[in-house]
């Protein structure tokens, strides 16, 4: 059975790996990899174009959720939303940047586990609120932030949203990933309750909370000692 | 209410950016950038009606325009710092309301619409959460205009400023999803599974576990998507080795296997909508800044997953 498998389709994977090794523009890499994969599988070019077109049309939601909130966020930013987010958090003396991010991580993971995945997100939560609040809290404690510190806080804010979302949502039975695992195992003759799959996600979800939570709390220490002042 | 209404709305916003780009005399790549955003908006508006082959040709053209770095932002006047400070003083915490409106209304709608449907009021066609997000954004926009006393046209300009900040990366998530489809059609999964099966040392449970978790993470890094990696690696490594040979618990294997894939998602530029788009959106100097922030978390969690599989399987 193994002999019948063709290795030609791996050409597309190779294009991806080489493209990233050369640090080429990711969009170019992905576009070329798609065309190369189609050609390696001996698909006619017109068929490749058809897949590209259908793929774009079927995945428009991915861009939709990024674009729609931008006009609102932009208008509010022009009128001081980010400044206000920073000022507001400064009123709470006990909330440091790290504690704020740890709290957000917990809230994001719990709400995602309850199926409320739309309560966060980069355009509507991280850029206008979470990142400026983290910067505001750190600025209040340690004076004006250096460019490097600001960049690091923003990156960690984005990372915290991702980690909370990813490792929370699989605990929710109705989430797509659990149903995907369930239907795949059933197709392969393995009978498993979706509830059990969701349940065995909990240990990893707790590890994610512990590991990333400690990392964001450690940020406070790094900021206090001035370790992030300079580029590393 | 249907999702196609919001596709059309996003299409209009993207076409708006194309027009504003075309009107900008000082733009370094005016024609190429304007064409990119124009095609993007056009495909959003007409994607359901144009023949797929023509759509594909236009998508390929967009991929090349963006991929060859021909799409550049307009020379923006960043909102004036003094005006922003004054706005924050004048409006205070009221500024939060329209922003918080978006998740709140999205949540309310995604809970209410399915319930209403059960009661016989079938108002939404398509995904209730997405439609709710669309409605939430429209309401929040009206609220933001009223609160800040800005015109809707200013809203279009602000939208265009932020869309420019994301740039060609906006197309990347869709292209990656399409690449996943092409990979599946071409049988990349079978090739990878057979390759992993050949190199895996037989008879040692720990190696099979490590190969499963690491294979999942690495293949997710290449595909940018754990959903695409899961069936491939589970069919190639998980079921033959962890279940058939070592009689592991399939629920544990599946749950922790998928999470191992998510560890890969944290550390790859291919997961563009989680890693590259936020870097652009937060105006980080380093395109890989978010990935670098996530790298230690991703690697430590992958180690934790291997240990958990070892104990719980």
Coordinates of C-alpha atoms in Angstrom, one line a residue:
Chain A
X1 CA 0.0 0.0 0.0
X2 CA 2.8 2.4 0.9
X3 CA 4.4 1.9 -2.6
X4 CA 1.3 3.4 -4.3
X5 CA 1.7 6.8 -2.5
X6 CA 3.1 9.5 -4.7
X7 CA 5.6 11.9 -3.2
X8 CA 5.1 14.6 -5.9
X9 CA 2.5 16.6 -4.0
X10 CA 5.2 17.3 -1.4
X11 CA 6.6 19.8 -3.9
X12 CA 4.1 22.4 -2.5
X13 CA 5.3 21.7 1.0
X14 CA 8.9 22.2 -0.2
X15 CA 8.0 25.5 -1.7
X16 CA 6.6 26.7 1.6
X17 CA 9.6 25.5 3.6
X18 CA 12.2 27.0 1.2
X19 CA 10.1 30.2 0.9
X20 CA 10.2 30.8 4.7
X21 CA 13.8 29.8 5.0
X22 CA 14.6 32.6 2.4
X23 CA 12.3 35.0 4.4
X24 CA 10.3 35.7 1.2
X25 CA 7.0 37.5 1.2
X26 CA 4.6 35.0 2.8
X27 CA 1.8 35.9 0.4
X28 CA 4.1 35.1 -2.6
X29 CA 5.2 31.9 -1.0
X30 CA 1.6 30.7 -0.4
X31 CA 0.4 31.7 -3.9
X32 CA 3.3 29.9 -5.6
X33 CA 3.0 26.9 -3.3
X34 CA -0.7 26.6 -4.3
X35 CA 0.1 26.7 -8.0
X36 CA 3.1 24.3 -7.6
X37 CA 1.0 21.8 -5.6
X38 CA -1.7 21.8 -8.3
X39 CA 0.8 21.3 -11.1
X40 CA 2.6 18.6 -9.2
X41 CA -0.7 16.7 -8.9
X42 CA -1.1 17.1 -12.6
X43 CA -4.2 19.3 -12.3
X44 CA -4.9 21.4 -15.5
X45 CA -4.2 25.1 -14.9
X46 CA -7.8 26.0 -15.4
X47 CA -8.8 23.7 -12.6
X48 CA -6.2 25.3 -10.3
X49 CA -7.7 28.7 -11.1
X50 CA -11.1 27.3 -10.3
X51 CA -10.0 26.0 -6.9
X52 CA -8.4 29.4 -6.2
X53 CA -11.6 31.2 -7.0
X54 CA -13.8 28.8 -5.0
X55 CA -11.4 28.8 -2.1
X56 CA -11.5 32.7 -2.0
X57 CA -15.2 32.8 -2.2
X58 CA -15.8 30.2 0.5
X59 CA -13.3 31.7 3.0
X60 CA -14.5 35.4 2.8
X61 CA -15.6 35.2 6.4
X62 CA -11.9 35.2 7.4
X63 CA -11.4 38.7 6.1
X64 CA -14.9 39.8 6.9
X65 CA -14.3 39.5 10.7
X66 CA -11.1 41.5 10.3
X67 CA -12.5 44.3 8.2
X68 CA -16.0 45.0 9.7
X69 CA -14.9 46.4 13.1
X70 CA -12.2 48.7 11.7
X71 CA -14.3 51.7 10.9
X72 CA -15.7 51.9 14.5
X73 CA -12.3 51.3 16.1
X74 CA -10.6 53.9 13.8
X75 CA -13.2 56.6 14.6
X76 CA -12.8 56.0 18.4
X77 CA -9.0 55.9 18.2
X78 CA -9.1 59.3 16.4
X79 CA -11.0 60.6 19.4
X80 CA -8.7 59.2 22.0
X81 CA -9.8 55.6 22.7
X82 CA -6.3 54.3 23.3
X83 CA -5.3 57.2 25.4
X84 CA -8.5 56.7 27.5
X85 CA -7.8 53.0 27.9
X86 CA -4.3 53.8 29.2
X87 CA -5.6 56.5 31.6
X88 CA -8.4 54.4 32.8
X89 CA -6.3 51.4 33.9
X90 CA -3.9 53.8 35.6
X91 CA -6.6 54.5 38.2
X92 CA -6.2 50.9 39.6
X93 CA -3.0 50.9 41.4
X94 CA -2.8 47.2 42.0
X95 CA -3.2 46.2 38.4
X96 CA 0.2 45.9 36.7
X97 CA 0.7 45.1 33.0
X98 CA 1.5 41.4 33.8
X99 CA -1.5 41.0 36.2
X100 CA -3.8 42.6 33.6
X101 CA -2.6 40.2 30.9
X102 CA -2.9 37.2 33.3
X103 CA -6.5 38.3 34.1
X104 CA -7.3 38.7 30.5
X105 CA -5.8 35.2 29.8
X106 CA -8.0 33.6 32.4
X107 CA -11.1 35.5 31.2
X108 CA -10.4 34.7 27.5
X109 CA -9.8 31.0 28.3
X110 CA -12.9 30.6 30.4
X111 CA -15.2 32.5 28.0
X112 CA -13.8 30.5 25.0
X113 CA -14.4 27.3 27.0
X114 CA -18.1 28.4 27.4
X115 CA -18.3 28.9 23.6
X116 CA -18.1 32.7 23.8
X117 CA -15.2 32.9 21.3
X118 CA -16.4 36.2 19.9
X119 CA -15.7 38.1 23.2
X120 CA -12.1 38.9 22.2
X121 CA -10.1 39.3 19.0
X122 CA -7.3 41.4 17.7
X123 CA -9.1 44.2 15.8
X124 CA -11.9 44.8 18.4
X125 CA -10.2 44.0 21.7
X126 CA -6.4 43.8 21.6
X127 CA -5.5 46.9 19.5
X128 CA -8.0 49.4 20.9
X129 CA -8.2 48.2 24.6
X130 CA -5.9 45.4 25.9
X131 CA -2.6 46.7 24.4
X132 CA -3.1 50.3 25.4
X133 CA -4.2 49.3 28.9
X134 CA -1.1 47.1 29.3
X135 CA 1.0 50.1 28.1
X136 CA -0.8 52.4 30.4
X137 CA -0.4 50.2 33.5
X138 CA 3.3 49.7 32.8
X139 CA 3.8 53.4 32.0
X140 CA 2.2 54.4 35.3
X141 CA 4.5 52.1 37.3
X142 CA 7.8 52.7 35.5
X143 CA 7.5 56.0 33.7
X144 CA 7.5 56.5 29.9
X145 CA 8.1 53.2 28.1
X146 CA 10.9 52.7 25.7
X147 CA 10.1 51.7 22.1
X148 CA 11.3 48.2 22.8
X149 CA 9.2 47.8 25.9
X150 CA 6.1 49.1 24.1
X151 CA 6.6 46.7 21.2
X152 CA 7.1 43.8 23.6
X153 CA 3.9 44.6 25.6
X154 CA 1.9 44.8 22.4
X155 CA 3.2 41.5 21.1
X156 CA 2.5 39.8 24.5
X157 CA -1.0 41.2 24.5
X158 CA -1.7 39.7 21.0
X159 CA -0.1 36.4 22.2
X160 CA -2.3 36.3 25.3
X161 CA -5.4 36.6 23.2
X162 CA -4.3 33.7 21.0
X163 CA -3.3 31.4 23.8
X164 CA -6.5 32.0 25.7
X165 CA -8.6 31.4 22.7
X166 CA -6.8 28.3 21.4
X167 CA -6.6 26.4 24.6
X168 CA -10.0 27.4 25.8
X169 CA -12.2 26.6 22.9
X170 CA -11.5 22.9 22.6
X171 CA -13.1 22.3 26.0
X172 CA -16.5 23.4 24.6
X173 CA -18.3 20.4 23.1
X174 CA -20.1 22.3 20.4
X175 CA -16.9 23.8 19.1
X176 CA -15.9 22.8 15.6
X177 CA -12.7 21.2 16.5
X178 CA -14.3 18.7 18.9
X179 CA -16.9 17.8 16.3
X180 CA -14.2 17.5 13.7
X181 CA -12.2 15.1 15.9
X182 CA -15.4 13.1 16.7
X183 CA -16.5 12.7 13.1
X184 CA -12.9 11.8 11.9
X185 CA -12.6 9.1 14.6
X186 CA -16.1 7.7 13.8
X187 CA -15.2 7.5 10.1
X188 CA -12.2 5.4 11.1
X189 CA -14.3 3.0 13.1
X190 CA -13.5 4.4 16.6
X191 CA -16.5 5.3 18.7
X192 CA -15.8 8.2 21.1
X193 CA -18.2 10.6 22.9
X194 CA -17.5 14.2 22.0
X195 CA -17.9 15.0 25.7
X196 CA -14.8 12.8 26.5
X197 CA -12.7 14.5 23.9
X198 CA -13.7 17.9 25.3
X199 CA -13.0 16.6 28.9
X200 CA -9.4 15.4 28.0
X201 CA -8.7 18.9 26.7
X202 CA -8.8 20.2 30.3
X203 CA -5.3 19.1 31.4
X204 CA -3.6 21.0 28.5
X205 CA -5.9 24.0 29.0
X206 CA -4.7 24.2 32.6
X207 CA -1.0 23.9 31.5
X208 CA -1.6 26.7 29.1
X209 CA -3.0 28.9 31.8
X210 CA 0.0 28.1 34.1
X211 CA 2.7 28.4 31.5
X212 CA 1.5 31.6 29.7
X213 CA 0.2 33.1 32.9
X214 CA 3.6 32.8 34.6
X215 CA 5.2 34.3 31.5
X216 CA 3.0 37.4 31.5
X217 CA 3.5 37.8 35.3
X218 CA 7.3 37.6 34.8
X219 CA 6.9 40.5 32.4
X220 CA 6.4 42.8 35.4
X221 CA 9.7 41.7 36.8
X222 CA 11.5 42.2 33.4
X223 CA 9.9 45.7 33.2
X224 CA 10.9 46.6 36.8
X225 CA 14.5 45.6 36.2
X226 CA 14.7 47.4 32.9
X227 CA 15.6 44.3 31.0
X228 CA 13.4 45.2 28.0
X229 CA 14.8 48.7 27.5
X230 CA 17.0 47.7 24.7
X231 CA 16.5 45.5 21.7
X232 CA 17.7 41.9 22.3
Chain B
X1 CA -30.8 39.0 7.4
X2 CA -28.2 37.1 5.5
X3 CA -24.4 37.0 5.5
X4 CA -24.2 38.2 1.9
X5 CA -25.4 41.6 3.0
X6 CA -22.2 41.9 5.1
X7 CA -20.0 40.6 2.3
X8 CA -21.4 43.4 0.2
X9 CA -20.7 45.9 3.0
X10 CA -17.1 44.7 3.4
X11 CA -16.8 44.9 -0.4
X12 CA -17.9 48.5 -0.4
X13 CA -15.4 49.3 2.4
X14 CA -12.6 47.7 0.4
X15 CA -13.6 49.5 -2.8
X16 CA -13.6 52.7 -0.8
X17 CA -10.0 52.1 0.1
X18 CA -9.3 51.5 -3.6
X19 CA -10.9 54.9 -4.5
X20 CA -9.0 56.7 -1.7
X21 CA -5.8 55.1 -2.8
X22 CA -6.4 56.1 -6.4
X23 CA -7.0 59.7 -5.4
X24 CA -3.8 60.0 -3.4
X25 CA -1.3 61.8 -5.7
X26 CA 1.7 61.2 -3.4
X27 CA 1.2 57.4 -3.2
X28 CA 4.4 55.5 -4.2
X29 CA 2.5 52.5 -5.7
X30 CA -0.8 54.1 -6.5
X31 CA -1.9 51.9 -9.5
X32 CA -0.9 48.5 -8.1
X33 CA -2.2 49.2 -4.6
X34 CA -5.5 50.6 -5.9
X35 CA -5.9 47.6 -8.2
X36 CA -5.3 45.2 -5.3
X37 CA -7.9 46.8 -3.1
X38 CA -10.3 47.2 -6.0
X39 CA -10.1 43.6 -7.0
X40 CA -10.5 42.6 -3.3
X41 CA -13.7 44.6 -3.0
X42 CA -15.0 43.4 -6.4
X43 CA -14.5 39.8 -5.4
X44 CA -16.3 40.4 -2.1
X45 CA -19.2 42.0 -3.9
X46 CA -19.5 39.7 -6.9
X47 CA -17.8 36.4 -5.7
X48 CA -21.1 34.5 -5.8
X49 CA -21.9 35.5 -9.3
X50 CA -18.6 35.5 -11.2
X51 CA -17.4 32.2 -12.8
X52 CA -15.0 30.5 -10.4
X53 CA -12.2 30.4 -13.0
X54 CA -12.3 34.2 -13.5
X55 CA -12.3 34.7 -9.7
X56 CA -9.3 32.4 -9.5
X57 CA -7.4 34.4 -12.1
X58 CA -8.2 37.6 -10.2
X59 CA -7.1 36.0 -6.9
X60 CA -3.8 34.9 -8.5
X61 CA -3.3 38.5 -9.8
X62 CA -3.9 39.8 -6.2
X63 CA -1.5 37.2 -4.8
X64 CA 1.2 38.4 -7.1
X65 CA 0.5 42.1 -6.5
X66 CA 0.7 41.6 -2.8
X67 CA 3.4 39.0 -2.9
X68 CA 5.8 41.2 -5.0
X69 CA 5.4 44.0 -2.4
X70 CA 3.6 46.3 -4.8
X71 CA 0.8 47.0 -2.2
X72 CA 1.8 50.0 0.0
X73 CA -0.1 52.1 2.4
X74 CA -1.1 55.7 1.7
X75 CA 0.9 58.5 3.3
X76 CA -1.5 58.8 6.3
X77 CA -1.9 61.7 8.6
X78 CA -2.0 59.8 11.8
X79 CA -4.7 61.3 14.0
X80 CA -3.2 64.3 15.8
X81 CA -1.9 63.4 19.3
X82 CA -3.3 66.6 20.9
X83 CA -6.7 66.0 19.4
X84 CA -6.7 62.4 20.8
X85 CA -5.7 63.6 24.3
X86 CA -8.5 66.2 24.2
X87 CA -11.0 63.6 22.9
X88 CA -10.0 61.3 25.8
X89 CA -10.6 64.2 28.3
X90 CA -13.9 65.3 26.7
X91 CA -15.5 61.9 26.1
X92 CA -13.8 59.9 28.9
X93 CA -15.0 56.3 29.4
X94 CA -18.0 56.9 27.1
X95 CA -15.4 56.0 24.3
X96 CA -15.5 52.4 25.5
X97 CA -19.2 51.9 24.9
X98 CA -19.2 51.6 21.1
X99 CA -16.1 49.4 21.2
X100 CA -17.7 47.1 23.9
X101 CA -20.9 47.1 21.9
X102 CA -19.3 44.9 19.3
X103 CA -18.6 41.8 21.4
X104 CA -21.8 42.4 23.5
X105 CA -24.2 42.6 20.6
X106 CA -22.3 39.7 18.8
X107 CA -22.8 37.6 21.8
X108 CA -26.4 38.5 22.3
X109 CA -27.2 37.8 18.7
X110 CA -25.4 34.5 18.5
X111 CA -27.4 33.3 21.5
X112 CA -30.7 34.9 20.5
X113 CA -31.0 34.0 16.8
X114 CA -30.8 30.2 17.3
X115 CA -33.3 30.5 20.1
X116 CA -35.6 32.6 18.0
X117 CA -35.3 30.0 15.3
X118 CA -36.5 27.3 17.7
X119 CA -39.5 29.5 18.4
X120 CA -40.3 29.7 14.7
X121 CA -38.7 33.1 13.8
X122 CA -36.1 32.1 11.2
X123 CA -34.6 35.6 10.6
X124 CA -31.0 34.6 9.9
X125 CA -29.6 32.6 7.0
X126 CA -26.1 31.3 7.5
X127 CA -23.9 31.5 10.6
X128 CA -25.7 33.4 13.4
X129 CA -22.4 34.6 15.1
X130 CA -21.1 36.2 11.9
X131 CA -24.4 37.9 11.1
X132 CA -24.5 39.1 14.7
X133 CA -21.0 40.5 14.3
X134 CA -22.1 42.3 11.2
X135 CA -25.1 43.8 12.9
X136 CA -23.0 44.7 16.0
X137 CA -20.5 46.6 13.8
X138 CA -23.2 48.6 12.1
X139 CA -24.9 49.6 15.4
X140 CA -21.5 50.4 17.0
X141 CA -20.6 52.5 13.9
X142 CA -23.8 54.6 14.2
X143 CA -23.1 55.0 18.0
X144 CA -19.4 56.0 17.4
X145 CA -20.4 58.6 14.8
X146 CA -23.0 60.1 17.2
X147 CA -20.7 60.1 20.2
X148 CA -17.7 61.6 18.4
X149 CA -19.8 63.8 16.1
X150 CA -17.8 62.6 13.1
X151 CA -19.2 62.0 9.7
X152 CA -19.6 58.5 8.3
X153 CA -17.2 59.6 5.5
X154 CA -14.5 60.1 8.2
X155 CA -15.3 56.5 9.3
X156 CA -14.6 55.3 5.8
X157 CA -11.2 57.1 6.0
X158 CA -10.4 55.6 9.3
X159 CA -11.3 52.2 8.0
X160 CA -9.0 52.8 5.1
X161 CA -6.2 53.8 7.4
X162 CA -6.4 50.6 9.4
X163 CA -6.9 48.4 6.3
X164 CA -3.7 49.9 4.9
X165 CA -2.0 49.1 8.1
X166 CA -2.8 45.4 7.6
X167 CA -2.0 45.6 3.9
X168 CA -1.5 42.5 1.8
X169 CA -1.5 40.3 4.9
X170 CA -5.3 40.7 4.8
X171 CA -5.4 38.3 1.9
X172 CA -3.1 35.7 3.5
X173 CA -5.6 33.8 5.7
X174 CA -7.8 33.2 2.7
X175 CA -4.9 32.1 0.5
X176 CA -3.8 29.7 3.2
X177 CA -7.3 28.2 3.5
X178 CA -7.2 27.7 -0.3
X179 CA -3.8 26.2 -0.1
X180 CA -5.2 23.7 2.4
X181 CA -7.9 22.7 -0.1
X182 CA -5.3 22.3 -2.9
X183 CA -3.1 20.2 -0.5
X184 CA -6.0 18.0 0.2
X185 CA -7.0 17.6 -3.5
X186 CA -3.4 16.8 -4.4
X187 CA -3.1 14.1 -1.7
X188 CA -0.3 15.8 0.3
X189 CA -1.7 14.2 3.5
X190 CA -1.2 10.7 2.3
X191 CA 2.4 11.4 1.2
X192 CA 3.2 13.0 4.6
X193 CA 1.6 10.1 6.6
X194 CA 3.5 7.5 4.6
X195 CA 6.7 9.4 5.1
X196 CA 6.3 9.7 8.9
X197 CA 5.3 6.0 9.0
X198 CA 8.6 5.0 7.2
X199 CA 11.0 7.0 9.4
X200 CA 9.3 6.2 12.8
X201 CA 11.3 3.7 14.9
X202 CA 9.0 0.7 15.7
X203 CA 8.3 -0.7 19.1
X204 CA 9.0 2.1 21.5
X205 CA 5.8 3.8 22.8
X206 CA 7.4 7.0 23.9
X207 CA 8.8 7.7 20.3
X208 CA 5.4 7.0 18.8
X209 CA 3.9 9.5 21.3
X210 CA 6.6 12.1 20.6
X211 CA 6.3 11.6 16.8
X212 CA 2.5 12.1 17.0
X213 CA 2.7 15.3 19.0
X214 CA 5.7 16.8 17.2
X215 CA 4.4 15.6 13.8
X216 CA 1.1 17.4 14.6
X217 CA 2.9 20.6 15.5
X218 CA 5.3 20.6 12.6
X219 CA 2.6 19.7 10.0
X220 CA 0.4 22.5 11.5
X221 CA 3.3 24.9 11.1
X222 CA 3.5 24.0 7.4
X223 CA -0.2 24.1 6.8
X224 CA -0.9 27.0 9.2
X225 CA -4.0 25.1 10.5
X226 CA -4.3 22.3 13.0
X227 CA -7.6 21.3 11.4
X228 CA -5.8 20.3 8.3
X229 CA -3.0 18.5 10.2
X230 CA -5.2 16.5 12.5
X231 CA -6.7 14.0 10.1
X232 CA -3.3 13.5 8.3
X233 CA -1.2 12.8 11.4
X234 CA -3.9 10.9 13.2
X235 CA -4.5 8.6 10.3
X236 CA -0.7 8.3 9.6
X237 CA 0.7 7.9 13.2
X238 CA -2.1 8.2 15.8
X239 CA -4.4 5.4 14.8
X240 CA -1.9 2.8 13.6
X241 CA 0.6 3.3 16.4
X242 CA -1.1 4.8 19.5
X243 CA -4.4 3.1 19.2
X244 CA -3.8 -0.2 17.3
X245 CA -0.3 -1.0 18.7
X246 CA -0.5 0.5 22.2
X247 CA -4.3 0.5 22.8
X248 CA -4.4 4.1 23.9
X249 CA -7.5 6.0 24.9
X250 CA -8.7 7.7 21.6
X251 CA -10.3 10.6 23.4
X252 CA -7.0 11.5 25.1
X253 CA -5.1 11.0 21.9
X254 CA -7.5 13.2 19.9
X255 CA -7.8 16.0 22.5
X256 CA -4.1 16.3 23.2
X257 CA -3.2 15.7 19.6
X258 CA -5.2 18.7 18.4
X259 CA -3.7 20.9 21.2
X260 CA -0.2 19.8 20.0
X261 CA -1.3 21.2 16.6
X262 CA -2.3 24.4 18.3
X263 CA 1.2 24.7 19.7
X264 CA 2.4 24.7 16.1
X265 CA -0.2 27.4 15.3
X266 CA 1.4 29.6 17.8
X267 CA 4.9 29.5 16.2
X268 CA 4.2 29.7 12.4
X269 CA 3.8 32.6 10.0
X270 CA 1.4 30.4 8.1
X271 CA -1.2 31.0 10.8
X272 CA -1.4 34.5 9.4
X273 CA -4.7 35.7 10.9
X274 CA -3.4 34.9 14.5
X275 CA 0.3 35.9 14.1
X276 CA 1.0 38.2 11.1
X277 CA -2.2 40.2 10.9
X278 CA -2.0 41.3 14.6
X279 CA 1.6 42.2 14.2
X280 CA 0.6 44.5 11.4
X281 CA -2.5 45.7 13.3
X282 CA -0.4 46.6 16.4
X283 CA 2.2 48.3 14.2
X284 CA 5.1 46.1 15.4
X285 CA 8.4 46.7 13.7
X286 CA 9.0 43.0 13.5
X287 CA 6.6 41.0 11.4
X288 CA 7.4 38.0 13.5
X289 CA 7.0 39.9 16.9
X290 CA 3.9 38.0 17.9
X291 CA 5.4 34.6 17.0
X292 CA 8.5 35.4 19.0
X293 CA 6.4 36.3 22.0
X294 CA 4.5 33.0 21.6
X295 CA 7.5 30.8 20.9
X296 CA 8.4 29.9 24.6
X297 CA 4.7 29.2 25.4
X298 CA 4.3 27.0 22.3
X299 CA 7.4 24.9 23.0
X300 CA 6.8 24.5 26.7
X301 CA 3.2 23.5 26.0
X302 CA 4.3 21.0 23.4
X303 CA 6.6 19.4 26.0
X304 CA 3.7 19.4 28.5
X305 CA 1.5 17.7 25.9
X306 CA 4.0 15.0 25.2
X307 CA 4.2 14.3 29.0
X308 CA 0.4 14.4 29.3
X309 CA 0.0 11.9 26.4
X310 CA 2.6 9.7 28.1
X311 CA 0.7 9.7 31.4
X312 CA -2.9 9.7 30.3
X313 CA -3.0 7.7 27.1

